[in-house]
Short mmCIF file of C-alpha atoms in Angstrom, two decimals:
data_model
loop_
_atom_site.label_atom_id
_atom_site.label_comp_id
_atom_site.label_asym_id
_atom_site.label_seq_id
_atom_site.Cartn_x
_atom_site.Cartn_y
_atom_site.Cartn_z
CA MET B 6 151.11 139.83 19.28
CA SER B 7 150.61 136.89 21.63
CA PRO B 8 151.32 137.39 25.36
CA LEU B 9 152.29 133.71 25.42
CA VAL B 10 155.21 134.18 23.00
CA ARG B 11 158.33 136.24 23.56
CA PHE B 12 158.95 138.06 20.29
CA HIS B 13 162.41 139.10 19.12
CA ASP B 14 162.65 141.47 16.17
CA GLN B 15 165.94 140.52 14.53
CA HIS B 16 164.97 141.51 11.01
CA PRO B 17 167.81 143.91 10.19
CA VAL B 18 167.15 144.25 6.49
CA SER B 19 165.65 147.52 5.30
CA ALA B 20 163.26 147.75 2.38
CA GLY B 21 166.01 149.49 0.44
CA SER B 22 168.49 146.66 0.90
CA LEU B 23 165.85 144.10 -0.11
CA HIS B 24 165.20 146.09 -3.28
CA ALA B 25 168.95 146.14 -3.91
CA GLU B 26 169.19 142.37 -3.41
CA LEU B 27 166.31 141.78 -5.80
CA LEU B 28 167.80 144.09 -8.42
CA GLU B 29 171.17 142.38 -8.18
CA GLY B 30 169.57 139.07 -9.13
CA LEU B 31 167.18 140.46 -11.72
CA THR B 32 169.95 142.30 -13.58
CA SER B 33 172.34 139.33 -13.54
CA THR B 34 172.86 136.87 -16.37
CA PRO B 35 171.09 134.51 -15.94
CA LYS B 36 168.42 136.21 -13.81
CA TYR B 37 167.69 134.83 -10.34
CA THR B 38 166.04 135.58 -7.00
CA SER B 39 166.61 134.11 -3.56
CA PRO B 40 164.02 131.55 -2.37
CA LYS B 41 163.44 133.68 0.73
CA PHE B 42 161.37 136.06 -1.41
CA PHE B 43 158.71 133.34 -1.75
CA TYR B 44 157.67 133.69 1.87
CA ASP B 45 155.08 136.31 2.48
CA ARG B 46 151.96 135.05 4.25
CA ARG B 47 150.43 133.75 1.00
CA GLY B 48 153.67 132.05 0.00
CA SER B 49 153.90 130.33 3.39
CA GLU B 50 150.30 129.14 3.07
CA LEU B 51 150.94 127.81 -0.44
CA PHE B 52 154.03 125.98 0.72
CA ASP B 53 151.99 124.28 3.44
CA ALA B 54 149.55 123.23 0.69
CA ILE B 55 152.43 121.84 -1.40
CA CYS B 56 153.38 119.64 1.53
CA GLU B 57 149.93 118.01 1.36
CA GLN B 58 150.17 117.04 -2.33
CA PRO B 59 150.49 113.31 -3.08
CA GLU B 60 153.51 113.85 -5.35
CA TYR B 61 155.43 115.82 -2.73
CA TYR B 62 157.14 113.06 -0.74
CA PRO B 63 159.66 115.11 1.37
CA THR B 64 157.28 116.33 4.07
CA ARG B 65 155.42 113.10 4.76
CA THR B 66 158.66 111.09 4.54
CA GLU B 67 160.53 113.35 6.95
CA GLU B 68 157.56 113.29 9.32
CA SER B 69 157.43 109.49 9.19
CA ILE B 70 161.13 109.34 10.09
CA LEU B 71 160.66 111.77 12.98
CA ARG B 72 157.65 109.82 14.24
CA ALA B 73 159.43 106.46 14.09
CA ALA B 74 162.77 107.67 15.45
CA ALA B 75 161.63 110.22 18.05
CA ALA B 76 162.74 108.12 21.02
CA GLU B 77 166.14 107.40 19.45
CA ILE B 78 166.57 111.06 18.54
CA ALA B 79 165.75 112.07 22.12
CA GLU B 80 168.33 109.62 23.44
CA VAL B 81 171.04 111.08 21.19
CA VAL B 82 170.04 114.74 21.59
CA GLY B 83 169.18 114.66 25.29
CA ARG B 84 166.47 116.48 27.26
CA ASP B 85 166.16 120.01 28.67
CA ALA B 86 167.79 121.68 25.68
CA THR B 87 166.89 124.94 23.98
CA LEU B 88 165.36 123.80 20.69
CA ILE B 89 165.85 126.35 17.89
CA GLU B 90 163.89 125.74 14.70
CA LEU B 91 165.30 127.52 11.64
CA GLY B 92 162.65 128.32 9.04
CA SER B 93 159.98 127.23 11.47
CA GLY B 94 157.00 127.85 9.16
CA ALA B 95 153.93 126.11 10.57
CA SER B 96 156.03 124.43 13.31
CA ARG B 97 154.34 121.14 12.40
CA LYS B 98 157.33 118.80 12.38
CA VAL B 99 158.71 120.04 15.68
CA ARG B 100 155.52 118.82 17.36
CA LEU B 101 156.69 115.27 16.63
CA LEU B 102 159.77 115.94 18.77
CA LEU B 103 158.54 118.06 21.67
CA GLU B 104 157.14 115.29 23.85
CA ALA B 105 160.19 113.08 23.27
CA LEU B 106 162.85 115.78 23.73
CA HIS B 107 160.95 117.85 26.30
CA PRO B 108 163.07 120.97 25.75
CA LEU B 109 162.90 123.72 28.34
CA CYS B 110 162.61 126.35 25.63
CA TYR B 111 161.61 126.61 21.97
CA LEU B 112 162.66 129.35 19.56
CA GLY B 113 161.05 129.57 16.12
CA VAL B 114 163.02 131.57 13.55
CA ASP B 115 161.32 132.62 10.33
CA ILE B 116 161.36 135.41 7.75
CA SER B 117 157.54 135.63 7.46
CA ARG B 118 156.62 137.71 10.53
CA ASP B 119 152.84 137.33 10.71
CA PHE B 120 152.91 133.62 9.88
CA LEU B 121 155.60 133.11 12.53
CA LEU B 122 153.55 134.85 15.20
CA ASP B 123 150.40 132.88 14.38
CA CYS B 124 152.17 129.52 14.45
CA THR B 125 154.23 130.10 17.61
CA HIS B 126 151.08 131.30 19.41
CA ARG B 127 149.33 128.02 18.56
CA LEU B 128 152.39 126.12 19.75
CA ALA B 129 152.39 128.01 23.07
CA VAL B 130 148.67 127.26 23.57
CA ASP B 131 149.10 123.56 22.81
CA TYR B 132 152.22 123.13 24.98
CA PRO B 133 151.66 125.29 28.09
CA TRP B 134 154.71 123.79 29.79
CA LEU B 135 157.00 125.06 27.02
CA GLU B 136 158.68 128.48 27.03
CA VAL B 137 158.09 129.76 23.49
CA HIS B 138 160.08 132.45 21.68
CA ALA B 139 159.73 133.79 18.13
CA ALA B 140 162.54 135.51 16.23
CA TRP B 141 161.68 137.40 13.06
CA ALA B 142 164.95 136.98 11.20
CA ASP B 143 166.59 136.10 7.92
CA PHE B 144 168.64 133.10 9.01
CA SER B 145 170.46 133.04 5.66
CA ARG B 146 172.32 136.12 6.95
CA PRO B 147 174.57 136.27 10.04
CA MET B 148 172.45 136.30 13.19
CA SER B 149 172.70 135.60 16.90
CA TRP B 150 170.45 133.82 19.36
CA PRO B 151 168.29 136.33 21.25
CA ASP B 152 168.81 136.92 24.96
CA GLY B 153 166.61 135.26 27.54
CA LEU B 154 166.55 131.68 26.24
CA THR B 155 166.55 129.01 28.94
CA GLY B 156 167.86 125.47 28.66
CA GLU B 157 171.09 123.59 29.16
CA ARG B 158 172.38 123.97 25.60
CA PRO B 159 171.14 125.03 22.18
CA VAL B 160 170.12 122.39 19.64
CA ALA B 161 169.20 123.68 16.18
CA PHE B 162 166.48 121.96 14.14
CA PHE B 163 166.55 122.61 10.39
CA PRO B 164 163.92 120.39 8.73
CA GLY B 165 162.48 120.25 5.24
CA SER B 166 165.77 119.88 3.39
CA SER B 167 165.94 123.67 3.29
CA ILE B 168 169.72 123.27 3.31
CA GLY B 169 169.25 122.19 -0.32
CA ASN B 170 168.27 125.75 -1.27
CA PHE B 171 171.93 126.69 -0.82
CA THR B 172 174.63 125.69 -3.28
CA PRO B 173 177.02 123.15 -1.70
CA GLU B 174 179.55 125.94 -1.11
CA GLU B 175 176.88 128.17 0.44
CA ALA B 176 175.63 125.23 2.53
CA GLU B 177 179.12 124.64 3.89
CA ASN B 178 179.44 128.34 4.75
CA PHE B 179 175.98 128.36 6.36
CA LEU B 180 176.80 125.34 8.51
CA GLY B 181 180.14 126.91 9.39
CA GLY B 182 178.23 129.97 10.61
CA LEU B 183 176.09 127.75 12.83
CA THR B 184 179.19 126.33 14.47
CA GLN B 185 179.93 129.88 15.63
CA LEU B 186 176.52 130.04 17.33
CA LEU B 187 176.65 126.63 18.96
CA PRO B 188 178.96 125.69 21.86
CA PRO B 189 181.20 122.62 21.52
CA GLY B 190 178.87 119.65 21.73
CA GLY B 191 175.91 121.75 20.63
CA GLY B 192 173.71 119.89 18.18
CA LEU B 193 172.08 120.25 14.79
CA LEU B 194 169.20 118.02 13.70
CA ILE B 195 168.84 118.54 9.95
CA GLY B 196 166.68 117.07 7.20
CA VAL B 197 168.35 116.34 3.86
CA ASP B 198 166.72 115.13 0.65
CA LEU B 199 168.53 112.22 -0.98
CA ILE B 200 169.52 111.62 -4.60
CA LYS B 201 166.90 109.43 -6.25
CA ASP B 202 165.08 108.59 -9.46
CA ARG B 203 164.46 111.63 -11.67
CA ALA B 204 160.78 110.81 -12.23
CA ILE B 205 160.05 111.04 -8.49
CA LEU B 206 161.78 114.40 -8.25
CA ASP B 207 160.19 115.92 -11.34
CA ALA B 208 156.71 114.88 -10.19
CA ALA B 209 157.26 116.32 -6.70
CA TYR B 210 157.83 119.82 -8.07
CA ASN B 211 155.14 119.65 -10.77
CA ASP B 212 152.10 118.48 -8.81
CA ALA B 213 148.93 117.83 -10.79
CA ALA B 214 146.93 120.35 -8.72
CA GLY B 215 149.28 123.15 -9.75
CA ILE B 216 150.05 124.24 -6.19
CA THR B 217 153.81 124.45 -6.77
CA ALA B 218 153.19 126.51 -9.90
CA ALA B 219 150.99 128.89 -7.88
CA PHE B 220 153.68 129.09 -5.19
CA ASN B 221 156.33 129.96 -7.78
CA LEU B 222 154.13 132.55 -9.52
CA ASN B 223 153.19 134.10 -6.17
CA LEU B 224 156.73 135.47 -6.10
CA LEU B 225 155.68 137.89 -8.85
CA GLU B 226 152.54 138.83 -6.92
CA ARG B 227 154.73 139.62 -3.94
CA LEU B 228 156.99 141.78 -6.10
CA ARG B 229 153.90 143.74 -7.09
CA HIS B 230 152.37 144.12 -3.66
CA ASP B 231 155.40 144.40 -1.36
CA PHE B 232 157.99 145.95 -3.67
CA GLU B 233 155.73 147.97 -6.00
CA ALA B 234 157.11 146.25 -9.09
CA GLU B 235 155.36 146.65 -12.43
CA VAL B 236 154.99 143.07 -13.65
CA GLU B 237 152.23 140.90 -15.11
CA PRO B 238 152.38 137.41 -13.54
CA SER B 239 150.11 135.92 -16.24
CA ARG B 240 152.89 136.45 -18.76
CA PHE B 241 155.11 133.92 -16.97
CA ARG B 242 154.79 130.17 -16.50
CA HIS B 243 156.19 127.77 -13.94
CA ARG B 244 158.95 125.33 -14.92
CA ALA B 245 160.69 122.82 -12.62
CA PHE B 246 163.08 120.02 -13.60
CA TYR B 247 165.87 117.85 -12.19
CA ASN B 248 169.40 118.81 -13.21
CA GLU B 249 171.19 115.45 -13.03
CA VAL B 250 174.66 116.93 -13.46
CA ASP B 251 174.39 119.15 -10.38
CA HIS B 252 171.99 116.87 -8.44
CA ARG B 253 169.44 119.64 -7.98
CA ILE B 254 165.87 120.53 -8.78
CA GLU B 255 165.65 123.90 -10.50
CA MET B 256 162.55 126.10 -10.39
CA HIS B 257 162.12 128.86 -12.96
CA LEU B 258 159.57 131.42 -14.07
CA VAL B 259 159.68 131.47 -17.86
CA SER B 260 158.65 134.57 -19.81
CA GLN B 261 156.00 133.72 -22.43
CA CYS B 262 156.73 136.83 -24.52
CA ASP B 263 159.17 139.70 -24.93
CA GLN B 264 158.39 141.96 -21.98
CA SER B 265 159.81 144.17 -19.27
CA LEU B 266 159.58 144.31 -15.48
CA ARG B 267 160.09 147.59 -13.63
CA LEU B 268 161.42 147.65 -10.07
CA ALA B 269 162.67 150.70 -8.19
CA ASN B 270 162.87 152.73 -11.43
CA GLU B 271 164.95 150.00 -13.06
CA CYS B 272 163.60 148.39 -16.23
CA ILE B 273 164.49 144.69 -16.62
CA PHE B 274 163.88 143.12 -20.03
CA PHE B 275 162.90 139.50 -20.63
CA ASP B 276 163.08 137.81 -24.01
CA GLU B 277 160.41 135.24 -24.87
CA GLY B 278 161.54 131.95 -23.31
CA GLU B 279 163.99 133.62 -20.93
CA SER B 280 163.68 132.44 -17.35
CA LEU B 281 164.04 133.78 -13.84
CA HIS B 282 165.71 131.13 -11.66
CA THR B 283 163.76 131.22 -8.38
CA GLU B 284 165.00 128.19 -6.47
CA SER B 285 167.41 125.28 -6.46
CA SER B 286 166.98 122.23 -4.26
CA TYR B 287 170.16 120.17 -4.04
CA LYS B 288 170.04 116.45 -3.29
CA TYR B 289 172.79 114.56 -1.45
CA SER B 290 173.97 111.07 -0.64
CA VAL B 291 174.27 110.30 3.08
CA SER B 292 178.06 110.20 2.95
CA GLY B 293 178.25 113.25 0.71
CA PHE B 294 176.35 115.38 3.18
CA GLN B 295 178.34 114.04 6.12
CA ASP B 296 181.55 115.05 4.35
CA LEU B 297 180.17 118.55 3.77
CA ALA B 298 179.15 118.84 7.45
CA GLU B 299 182.60 117.74 8.62
CA ARG B 300 184.25 120.40 6.46
CA ALA B 301 181.99 122.95 8.14
CA GLY B 302 183.07 121.92 11.65
CA PHE B 303 180.44 119.36 12.64
CA GLU B 304 180.87 115.74 13.67
CA PRO B 305 178.20 113.30 12.38
CA ARG B 306 176.70 111.41 15.32
CA ALA B 307 173.69 109.59 13.89
CA TYR B 308 171.29 109.52 10.98
CA TRP B 309 167.90 108.03 10.16
CA THR B 310 166.34 107.26 6.77
CA ASP B 311 163.07 105.81 5.51
CA CYS B 312 162.85 102.30 4.06
CA ASP B 313 162.87 103.66 0.48
CA SER B 314 165.93 105.88 1.06
CA LEU B 315 164.09 109.00 -0.09
CA PHE B 316 165.10 111.26 2.78
CA CYS B 317 167.56 111.45 5.66
CA ILE B 318 167.68 113.17 9.05
CA HIS B 319 171.18 113.76 10.40
CA TYR B 320 172.24 114.58 13.94
CA LEU B 321 175.47 116.54 14.01
CA GLU B 322 177.46 118.02 16.89
CA ARG B 323 179.79 120.96 16.78
CA ALA B 324 183.33 119.66 16.91
CA PRO B 325 185.46 120.67 19.93
#
């Protein structure tokens, strides 16, 4: 553990409750798992590799927006804040903001403990003037900011269009929960993927190098290694497609034969062709997301998009 990073263990979920959450999804009809189960160390590394693929536009587009608009974002957000990055991962995008915003304090929040500690340590080394904290937490569940953060006010940063992993109803509830953590006038800088041509979306989640497929299938490897499940990953295949009715990408693991998976003494049967729904990624219009944010208790203050209208970064403030 790095002496340069103040670590906060806020991971309240026991192994038993994680098993129970997995079993709830695996025994449902249709079967599903939460995207958070992707993110062991290997899953985090594979996701970073996805972001480098030529078909995967969200990361490079969001980074280009942040790079071009950093000064404007700093003017709207203000300096000397406590910058809280939800799902911090490799903390790559926040580096595009640090010099412009010059926060007094940074808190990275992530569910992958070891990856979080590695990345926040590198951040602390590269920005010696910055007070760096790391919170090991599942931000999809109710949480609180740890004690000891400095800065004039908290500003949350939620990049990567991770809000799209929630259904619109869940997203509204999640944002509503953030309003309880932020003071009036507290801010949220959030990346949101926009509705666009189906071919662009389908290609982004089916890269030619097969990295997204490996990322999806790594979920089964994690079930084996971390949850002692009896499952053969080679008997499943990756499938991702755009659902135009619900404006979402769906990722599935499709069983290639009749088979069973055993987890915590529970036997789960798969028919040939049956799928496990592992992730959704909802896409929004600018106005549609602003409406959702307003219902959750935020006031839209500004937004920035790229010239091709692929992606949008919104700045929201908690309503009085």
